[in-house]
Amino acid sequence: MAATTRAARTVAVPLGGRSYDVLIGPDLLTEAGRLIAGRLGKARCGIVTDENVASHHLAALEASLRAEGRLKGSIVLPPGEATKSFRELGPLSERLLEMGLERGDLVVAFGGGVIGDLAGFAAGVLRRGIRFVQVPTTLLAQVDSSVGGKTGINTPQGKNLIGVFHQPSLVIADTDTLKTLPVREMRAGYAEVAKYGLIGNAGFFAWLEQAHEELFAFEQETLVTAIETSVKAKAAIVGRDEHETGERALLNLGHTFGHALEAWTGYSDRLLHGEGVAIGMCLAFRFSEHLGMCPAGTAERVARHLAAVGLPTKLADIPGDAADAETLVRLMGQDKKVRDGALTFILARDIGDAFIENNVPPGDVRDFLAREIAG
């Protein structure tokens, strides 16, 4: 196996013959060509990115791949959640074919969760599946969406309802790319970092309560440690439950609420994915308290920390018209975890002790949300 940059930390995702590494550290874009060539052979690379990432970082990645003779071309798409759509998937797939990518070549998903999900989906169906590399440039993508092989697009019926499980062959998380993120995007990604403490590592959540200011100041050791801890947690769960038949559903803490909120706001800038997850996690803990499953005051502690980093924590924090409980429950009915019309939620007994609750009556959720909306 090729050597990595000295500063990079490596987390293995254990999937037998499809195992892969996640490399985490600064200044990895300049090494990307060497890392890809050393680990994945002589494959040619087609980059998929968005306009925002391209303006800051595309030249560096192209130069790195070109130096190894691996660059086939680049495709630059519009930024934003609306890009995860059939409207973009078809033309993207055709452009990758026109680029001349063959089954042994690589799609390089260079961007945040939107690009990773869309480009990964295109790779999964192109020529019935070609390999791809994730080069995530947002905190959310580096700690969550780039790892685990979930790819897909959104539809009016809901988020990520069409897609495939298609594992990357390598993930290269250059922490320097986070320095060009708008602070709102950085905060949104932090929601997924906090999630890993909330679902199964109370000590990590307590550490974040003390260390979050250093993370947002880009103190390298704190930032890399937070990303590495998050990725290790996800890699372990994915290794045990790749296709979300059980334990992996824990990673959806806050997402059943959050995805419904995203759909309700039309996948617009009113609510970023991580912001929806932040509100969703607070709702999940308040719902757990409401059901008598979680000690009183726990939800307030969660909300207090997320608010301290600038994240929304309640429905009233979403700009624009107020949410409607009936509409939100209907949107939750499109969630991938619905079975026989009953909702599945990730609830909590305490911080660091989340569990899967099947068969939650929609009426209970509707009544709870109505109270939340009423304030």
Tab-separated table of C-alpha atoms in Angstrom:
chain	number	residue	atom	x	y	z
A	1	MET	CA	0.000	0.000	0.000
A	2	ALA	CA	1.319	3.433	-0.884
A	3	ALA	CA	2.544	5.714	1.867
A	4	THR	CA	0.288	8.579	2.847
A	5	THR	CA	1.118	12.136	3.774
A	6	ARG	CA	2.674	12.103	7.248
A	7	ALA	CA	-0.086	14.215	8.807
A	8	ALA	CA	-2.947	12.097	7.486
A	9	ARG	CA	-4.849	9.761	9.757
A	10	THR	CA	-6.362	6.621	8.279
A	11	VAL	CA	-9.668	5.018	9.225
A	12	ALA	CA	-10.523	1.678	7.612
A	13	VAL	CA	-14.094	0.862	6.597
A	14	PRO	CA	-14.223	-2.953	7.031
A	15	LEU	CA	-16.264	-4.496	4.214
A	16	GLY	CA	-14.242	-7.545	3.252
A	17	GLY	CA	-13.112	-7.390	-0.362
A	18	ARG	CA	-14.732	-3.941	-0.712
A	19	SER	CA	-12.981	-2.391	2.287
A	20	TYR	CA	-11.505	1.055	1.820
A	21	ASP	CA	-9.668	3.745	3.734
A	22	VAL	CA	-10.667	7.232	4.786
A	23	LEU	CA	-7.658	9.567	4.849
A	24	ILE	CA	-8.023	12.648	7.075
A	25	GLY	CA	-5.654	15.580	7.355
A	26	PRO	CA	-4.432	18.878	5.907
A	27	ASP	CA	-2.934	19.454	2.449
A	28	LEU	CA	-4.212	16.204	0.949
A	29	LEU	CA	-5.449	17.727	-2.329
A	30	THR	CA	-1.892	18.162	-3.530
A	31	GLU	CA	-1.296	14.477	-2.762
A	32	ALA	CA	-4.583	13.182	-4.211
A	33	GLY	CA	-3.145	12.085	-7.550
A	34	ARG	CA	-0.384	10.094	-5.886
A	35	LEU	CA	-2.743	8.600	-3.306
A	36	ILE	CA	-5.256	7.514	-5.954
A	37	ALA	CA	-2.610	6.146	-8.304
A	38	GLY	CA	-0.817	4.296	-5.532
A	39	ARG	CA	-3.938	2.649	-4.167
A	40	LEU	CA	-6.207	2.218	-7.179
A	41	GLY	CA	-3.846	1.664	-10.087
A	42	LYS	CA	-3.815	3.275	-13.492
A	43	ALA	CA	-7.451	4.315	-13.652
A	44	ARG	CA	-8.320	7.592	-15.325
A	45	CYS	CA	-10.356	10.068	-13.303
A	46	GLY	CA	-13.376	12.175	-14.184
A	47	ILE	CA	-14.006	14.871	-11.583
A	48	VAL	CA	-17.544	15.955	-10.666
A	49	THR	CA	-17.783	19.118	-8.585
A	50	ASP	CA	-19.864	22.265	-8.144
A	51	GLU	CA	-19.243	25.910	-8.949
A	52	ASN	CA	-18.375	26.908	-5.385
A	53	VAL	CA	-15.793	24.161	-4.855
A	54	ALA	CA	-14.386	24.653	-8.346
A	55	SER	CA	-13.688	28.322	-7.706
A	56	HIS	CA	-11.554	27.512	-4.664
A	57	HIS	CA	-10.028	24.084	-5.124
A	58	LEU	CA	-10.510	22.503	-8.561
A	59	ALA	CA	-7.194	23.715	-9.988
A	60	ALA	CA	-5.257	22.017	-7.177
A	61	LEU	CA	-6.998	18.672	-7.617
A	62	GLU	CA	-6.685	18.777	-11.405
A	63	ALA	CA	-2.963	19.554	-11.122
A	64	SER	CA	-2.461	16.664	-8.701
A	65	LEU	CA	-4.225	14.179	-10.986
A	66	ARG	CA	-2.585	15.582	-14.102
A	67	ALA	CA	0.860	15.119	-12.571
A	68	GLU	CA	0.122	11.376	-12.317
A	69	GLY	CA	-1.375	11.185	-15.806
A	70	ARG	CA	-4.782	10.355	-14.370
A	71	LEU	CA	-6.974	13.374	-15.252
A	72	LYS	CA	-9.634	12.682	-17.884
A	73	GLY	CA	-11.746	15.795	-17.376
A	74	SER	CA	-13.934	17.802	-15.005
A	75	ILE	CA	-17.655	18.531	-14.833
A	76	VAL	CA	-18.861	21.552	-12.854
A	77	LEU	CA	-22.489	21.599	-11.677
A	78	PRO	CA	-24.659	24.221	-9.962
A	79	PRO	CA	-24.382	24.211	-6.158
A	80	GLY	CA	-27.246	23.420	-3.824
A	81	GLU	CA	-29.604	20.625	-2.818
A	82	ALA	CA	-31.704	21.063	-5.969
A	83	THR	CA	-28.813	19.586	-7.963
A	84	LYS	CA	-29.594	16.168	-6.425
A	85	SER	CA	-32.324	15.524	-8.998
A	86	PHE	CA	-33.283	13.569	-12.100
A	87	ARG	CA	-32.820	16.818	-13.981
A	88	GLU	CA	-29.074	16.734	-13.280
A	89	LEU	CA	-28.504	12.950	-13.077
A	90	GLY	CA	-29.259	12.219	-16.731
A	91	PRO	CA	-27.033	14.907	-18.285
A	92	LEU	CA	-24.256	14.141	-15.787
A	93	SER	CA	-24.268	10.451	-16.714
A	94	GLU	CA	-24.156	11.284	-20.401
A	95	ARG	CA	-21.269	13.726	-19.925
A	96	LEU	CA	-19.284	11.097	-18.013
A	97	LEU	CA	-19.824	8.673	-20.893
A	98	GLU	CA	-18.808	11.343	-23.401
A	99	MET	CA	-15.661	11.873	-21.327
A	100	GLY	CA	-14.752	8.300	-22.222
A	101	LEU	CA	-14.749	6.788	-18.727
A	102	GLU	CA	-14.610	3.002	-18.886
A	103	ARG	CA	-15.562	0.424	-16.284
A	104	GLY	CA	-12.037	0.358	-14.858
A	105	ASP	CA	-11.890	4.140	-14.459
A	106	LEU	CA	-12.952	6.380	-11.583
A	107	VAL	CA	-15.492	9.091	-10.908
A	108	VAL	CA	-14.076	11.560	-8.388
A	109	ALA	CA	-16.860	13.160	-6.316
A	110	PHE	CA	-15.324	16.472	-5.273
A	111	GLY	CA	-17.591	18.512	-3.028
A	112	GLY	CA	-20.130	18.271	-0.259
A	113	GLY	CA	-22.925	15.797	0.343
A	114	VAL	CA	-24.906	16.866	-2.728
A	115	ILE	CA	-22.040	16.160	-5.121
A	116	GLY	CA	-21.030	13.006	-3.282
A	117	ASP	CA	-24.558	11.571	-3.398
A	118	LEU	CA	-25.198	12.539	-7.022
A	119	ALA	CA	-21.803	11.598	-8.452
A	120	GLY	CA	-21.768	8.375	-6.433
A	121	PHE	CA	-25.201	7.466	-7.796
A	122	ALA	CA	-24.045	8.198	-11.345
A	123	ALA	CA	-20.982	5.994	-10.793
A	124	GLY	CA	-23.202	3.254	-9.393
A	125	VAL	CA	-25.320	3.046	-12.536
A	126	LEU	CA	-22.772	4.066	-15.180
A	127	ARG	CA	-21.833	0.977	-17.213
A	128	ARG	CA	-23.688	-0.946	-14.454
A	129	GLY	CA	-21.242	0.348	-11.885
A	130	ILE	CA	-17.796	1.907	-11.978
A	131	ARG	CA	-15.550	2.799	-9.054
A	132	PHE	CA	-15.519	6.211	-7.471
A	133	VAL	CA	-13.481	8.218	-4.991
A	134	GLN	CA	-14.952	10.645	-2.495
A	135	VAL	CA	-13.024	13.891	-1.951
A	136	PRO	CA	-15.377	15.643	0.508
A	137	THR	CA	-14.961	19.392	1.027
A	138	THR	CA	-17.578	20.103	3.717
A	139	LEU	CA	-17.566	19.058	7.356
A	140	LEU	CA	-20.861	17.247	6.863
A	141	ALA	CA	-19.477	15.216	3.981
A	142	GLN	CA	-16.167	14.486	5.701
A	143	VAL	CA	-17.783	13.064	8.843
A	144	ASP	CA	-20.865	11.452	7.364
A	145	SER	CA	-22.096	11.366	3.783
A	146	SER	CA	-18.790	10.438	2.094
A	147	VAL	CA	-18.526	7.239	4.161
A	148	GLY	CA	-20.835	4.255	3.910
A	149	GLY	CA	-21.886	4.043	0.267
A	150	LYS	CA	-25.303	5.692	0.387
A	151	THR	CA	-25.921	7.543	-2.874
A	152	GLY	CA	-29.058	9.035	-4.343
A	153	ILE	CA	-31.219	11.935	-5.393
A	154	ASN	CA	-34.224	13.796	-4.037
A	155	THR	CA	-37.757	13.828	-5.411
A	156	PRO	CA	-40.837	15.910	-4.523
A	157	GLN	CA	-41.952	12.954	-2.388
A	158	GLY	CA	-38.891	13.092	-0.147
A	159	LYS	CA	-35.146	13.098	0.313
A	160	ASN	CA	-32.853	10.340	-0.995
A	161	LEU	CA	-35.743	8.102	-2.008
A	162	ILE	CA	-34.036	7.036	-5.249
A	163	GLY	CA	-30.488	5.737	-5.180
A	164	VAL	CA	-28.186	2.777	-4.668
A	165	PHE	CA	-25.693	1.498	-2.122
A	166	HIS	CA	-22.368	1.972	-3.899
A	167	GLN	CA	-19.246	2.081	-1.753
A	168	PRO	CA	-16.371	4.382	-2.692
A	169	SER	CA	-12.923	2.901	-3.250
A	170	LEU	CA	-11.190	5.640	-1.269
A	171	VAL	CA	-12.109	8.771	0.711
A	172	ILE	CA	-9.686	11.701	0.881
A	173	ALA	CA	-10.778	14.293	3.461
A	174	ASP	CA	-8.541	17.362	3.224
A	175	THR	CA	-9.304	19.477	6.285
A	176	ASP	CA	-7.825	22.571	4.611
A	177	THR	CA	-10.819	22.701	2.255
A	178	LEU	CA	-13.039	23.479	5.246
A	179	LYS	CA	-11.404	26.884	5.617
A	180	THR	CA	-13.256	28.189	2.554
A	181	LEU	CA	-16.665	27.031	3.804
A	182	PRO	CA	-19.248	29.657	4.753
A	183	VAL	CA	-19.702	29.532	8.512
A	184	ARG	CA	-23.317	28.457	8.070
A	185	GLU	CA	-22.179	25.354	6.147
A	186	MET	CA	-19.574	24.584	8.789
A	187	ARG	CA	-22.206	24.777	11.499
A	188	ALA	CA	-24.547	22.554	9.495
A	189	GLY	CA	-21.835	19.918	9.235
A	190	TYR	CA	-21.203	20.114	12.951
A	191	ALA	CA	-24.694	18.756	13.582
A	192	GLU	CA	-23.524	15.411	12.203
A	193	VAL	CA	-20.418	15.512	14.424
A	194	ALA	CA	-22.569	16.045	17.497
A	195	LYS	CA	-24.822	13.210	16.334
A	196	TYR	CA	-22.084	10.637	16.899
A	197	GLY	CA	-21.819	11.672	20.520
A	198	LEU	CA	-25.577	11.617	20.968
A	199	ILE	CA	-26.155	8.154	19.513
A	200	GLY	CA	-23.444	6.221	21.308
A	201	ASN	CA	-20.574	8.194	22.854
A	202	ALA	CA	-21.533	10.453	25.750
A	203	GLY	CA	-17.868	11.181	26.423
A	204	PHE	CA	-17.399	12.512	22.904
A	205	PHE	CA	-20.429	14.793	23.281
A	206	ALA	CA	-19.055	16.120	26.582
A	207	TRP	CA	-15.682	16.716	24.872
A	208	LEU	CA	-17.424	18.638	22.091
A	209	GLU	CA	-19.169	20.821	24.651
A	210	GLN	CA	-15.709	21.922	25.792
A	211	ALA	CA	-13.811	21.827	22.471
A	212	HIS	CA	-16.227	23.213	19.884
A	213	GLU	CA	-14.723	26.699	19.904
A	214	GLU	CA	-11.304	25.257	18.990
A	215	LEU	CA	-12.903	23.230	16.219
A	216	PHE	CA	-14.514	26.314	14.686
A	217	ALA	CA	-11.197	28.164	15.028
A	218	PHE	CA	-9.685	25.385	12.848
A	219	GLU	CA	-7.292	24.219	15.542
A	220	GLN	CA	-5.875	21.303	13.578
A	221	GLU	CA	-5.605	18.676	16.307
A	222	THR	CA	-9.149	19.309	17.561
A	223	LEU	CA	-10.621	19.378	14.064
A	224	VAL	CA	-8.913	16.189	12.914
A	225	THR	CA	-9.769	14.397	16.166
A	226	ALA	CA	-13.460	15.311	15.821
A	227	ILE	CA	-13.558	14.115	12.209
A	228	GLU	CA	-11.603	10.935	12.953
A	229	THR	CA	-13.809	10.035	15.937
A	230	SER	CA	-16.950	10.575	13.845
A	231	VAL	CA	-15.646	8.525	10.913
A	232	LYS	CA	-14.515	5.685	13.187
A	233	ALA	CA	-18.003	5.515	14.679
A	234	LYS	CA	-19.662	5.423	11.285
A	235	ALA	CA	-17.149	2.955	9.818
A	236	ALA	CA	-17.746	0.510	12.665
A	237	ILE	CA	-21.523	0.645	12.208
A	238	VAL	CA	-21.337	0.384	8.398
A	239	GLY	CA	-18.995	-2.591	8.731
A	240	ARG	CA	-21.625	-4.397	10.811
A	241	ASP	CA	-24.736	-3.279	8.910
A	242	GLU	CA	-23.899	-2.042	5.418
A	243	HIS	CA	-27.428	-1.973	4.019
A	244	GLU	CA	-29.236	-0.565	7.064
A	245	THR	CA	-31.160	-3.658	8.068
A	246	GLY	CA	-30.656	-2.899	11.755
A	247	GLU	CA	-28.067	-0.949	13.723
A	248	ARG	CA	-27.149	1.473	10.931
A	249	ALA	CA	-30.528	3.129	11.330
A	250	LEU	CA	-29.119	4.743	14.497
A	251	LEU	CA	-27.178	7.071	12.189
A	252	ASN	CA	-30.533	8.613	11.287
A	253	LEU	CA	-30.991	10.299	14.663
A	254	GLY	CA	-32.917	13.488	13.874
A	255	HIS	CA	-33.214	12.616	10.200
A	256	THR	CA	-36.853	11.502	10.112
A	257	PHE	CA	-37.876	14.912	11.421
A	258	GLY	CA	-35.115	16.677	9.494
A	259	HIS	CA	-35.837	15.139	6.090
A	260	ALA	CA	-39.508	16.055	6.433
A	261	LEU	CA	-38.518	19.640	7.224
A	262	GLU	CA	-36.225	19.742	4.191
A	263	ALA	CA	-38.992	18.480	1.927
A	264	TRP	CA	-41.447	20.954	3.476
A	265	THR	CA	-39.075	23.855	2.760
A	266	GLY	CA	-38.571	22.621	-0.808
A	267	TYR	CA	-34.867	21.760	-0.369
A	268	SER	CA	-34.186	25.478	-0.414
A	269	ASP	CA	-31.712	27.728	1.373
A	270	ARG	CA	-34.327	28.238	4.072
A	271	LEU	CA	-32.983	25.097	5.716
A	272	LEU	CA	-29.681	23.306	5.107
A	273	HIS	CA	-29.534	19.546	5.666
A	274	GLY	CA	-27.463	19.863	8.818
A	275	GLU	CA	-29.804	22.524	10.176
A	276	GLY	CA	-32.736	20.176	9.636
A	277	VAL	CA	-30.814	17.427	11.426
A	278	ALA	CA	-30.054	19.777	14.342
A	279	ILE	CA	-33.727	20.623	14.775
A	280	GLY	CA	-34.598	16.967	14.240
A	281	MET	CA	-32.220	15.781	16.950
A	282	CYS	CA	-33.665	18.292	19.406
A	283	LEU	CA	-37.160	17.126	18.481
A	284	ALA	CA	-36.107	13.481	18.920
A	285	PHE	CA	-34.822	14.176	22.432
A	286	ARG	CA	-37.890	16.252	23.333
A	287	PHE	CA	-40.131	13.493	21.941
A	288	SER	CA	-38.177	10.951	24.016
A	289	GLU	CA	-38.756	13.050	27.119
A	290	HIS	CA	-42.426	13.466	26.177
A	291	LEU	CA	-42.756	9.672	26.007
A	292	GLY	CA	-41.029	9.250	29.383
A	293	MET	CA	-38.016	7.487	27.891
A	294	CYS	CA	-35.384	10.121	28.631
A	295	PRO	CA	-34.540	12.090	31.823
A	296	ALA	CA	-36.004	15.567	32.044
A	297	GLY	CA	-33.510	18.239	31.038
A	298	THR	CA	-31.588	16.074	28.587
A	299	ALA	CA	-33.193	17.665	25.536
A	300	GLU	CA	-32.391	21.105	26.916
A	301	ARG	CA	-28.714	20.159	27.246
A	302	VAL	CA	-28.642	19.006	23.623
A	303	ALA	CA	-30.384	22.160	22.418
A	304	ARG	CA	-28.144	24.399	24.529
A	305	HIS	CA	-25.000	22.977	22.928
A	306	LEU	CA	-26.299	23.121	19.368
A	307	ALA	CA	-27.500	26.680	19.912
A	308	ALA	CA	-24.055	27.592	21.269
A	309	VAL	CA	-22.515	26.834	17.870
A	310	GLY	CA	-25.240	28.771	16.063
A	311	LEU	CA	-27.545	25.972	14.936
A	312	PRO	CA	-31.357	26.137	14.943
A	313	THR	CA	-32.958	23.958	17.603
A	314	LYS	CA	-36.728	24.369	17.182
A	315	LEU	CA	-39.314	24.660	14.445
A	316	ALA	CA	-39.770	28.376	15.082
A	317	ASP	CA	-36.134	28.920	14.065
A	318	ILE	CA	-36.960	28.121	10.425
A	319	PRO	CA	-37.569	31.370	8.513
A	320	GLY	CA	-40.836	31.848	6.670
A	321	ASP	CA	-44.271	30.406	7.259
A	322	ALA	CA	-44.831	28.124	10.233
A	323	ALA	CA	-44.766	24.371	9.729
A	324	ASP	CA	-47.980	22.349	9.708
A	325	ALA	CA	-48.057	19.167	11.795
A	326	GLU	CA	-50.298	17.279	9.383
A	327	THR	CA	-48.047	18.075	6.424
A	328	LEU	CA	-44.895	17.080	8.290
A	329	VAL	CA	-46.358	13.720	9.338
A	330	ARG	CA	-47.449	13.086	5.742
A	331	LEU	CA	-43.899	13.788	4.548
A	332	MET	CA	-42.538	11.468	7.225
A	333	GLY	CA	-44.743	8.787	5.732
A	334	GLN	CA	-42.392	8.778	2.720
A	335	ASP	CA	-39.393	7.978	4.924
A	336	LYS	CA	-37.425	4.906	3.862
A	337	LYS	CA	-37.840	3.378	7.338
A	338	VAL	CA	-41.655	3.307	7.212
A	339	ARG	CA	-43.054	-0.223	7.532
A	340	ASP	CA	-46.764	-0.968	7.002
A	341	GLY	CA	-47.586	2.698	7.532
A	342	ALA	CA	-45.951	2.908	10.979
A	343	LEU	CA	-43.143	5.379	11.573
A	344	THR	CA	-39.707	4.446	12.854
A	345	PHE	CA	-37.801	6.971	14.948
A	346	ILE	CA	-34.398	7.037	16.553
A	347	LEU	CA	-35.106	8.004	20.146
A	348	ALA	CA	-32.897	8.225	23.234
A	349	ARG	CA	-32.728	7.007	26.790
A	350	ASP	CA	-29.974	9.531	27.463
A	351	ILE	CA	-27.106	11.290	25.715
A	352	GLY	CA	-25.007	8.529	24.176
A	353	ASP	CA	-27.821	5.963	24.424
A	354	ALA	CA	-29.979	6.114	21.302
A	355	PHE	CA	-32.218	3.270	20.143
A	356	ILE	CA	-34.530	2.358	17.275
A	357	GLU	CA	-38.237	2.622	18.054
A	358	ASN	CA	-40.463	0.922	15.493
A	359	ASN	CA	-44.207	1.315	15.100
A	360	VAL	CA	-44.541	4.845	16.414
A	361	PRO	CA	-48.190	5.827	15.872
A	362	PRO	CA	-48.420	8.787	13.469
A	363	GLY	CA	-51.101	10.330	15.695
A	364	ASP	CA	-48.660	10.556	18.610
A	365	VAL	CA	-46.129	12.318	16.388
A	366	ARG	CA	-48.810	14.664	15.031
A	367	ASP	CA	-49.919	15.649	18.524
A	368	PHE	CA	-46.327	16.192	19.649
A	369	LEU	CA	-45.526	18.363	16.618
A	370	ALA	CA	-48.703	20.376	17.074
A	371	ARG	CA	-47.571	21.233	20.611
A	372	GLU	CA	-44.089	22.117	19.336
A	373	ILE	CA	-45.534	24.403	16.670
A	374	ALA	CA	-47.839	26.061	19.187
A	375	GLY	CA	-44.781	26.764	21.336
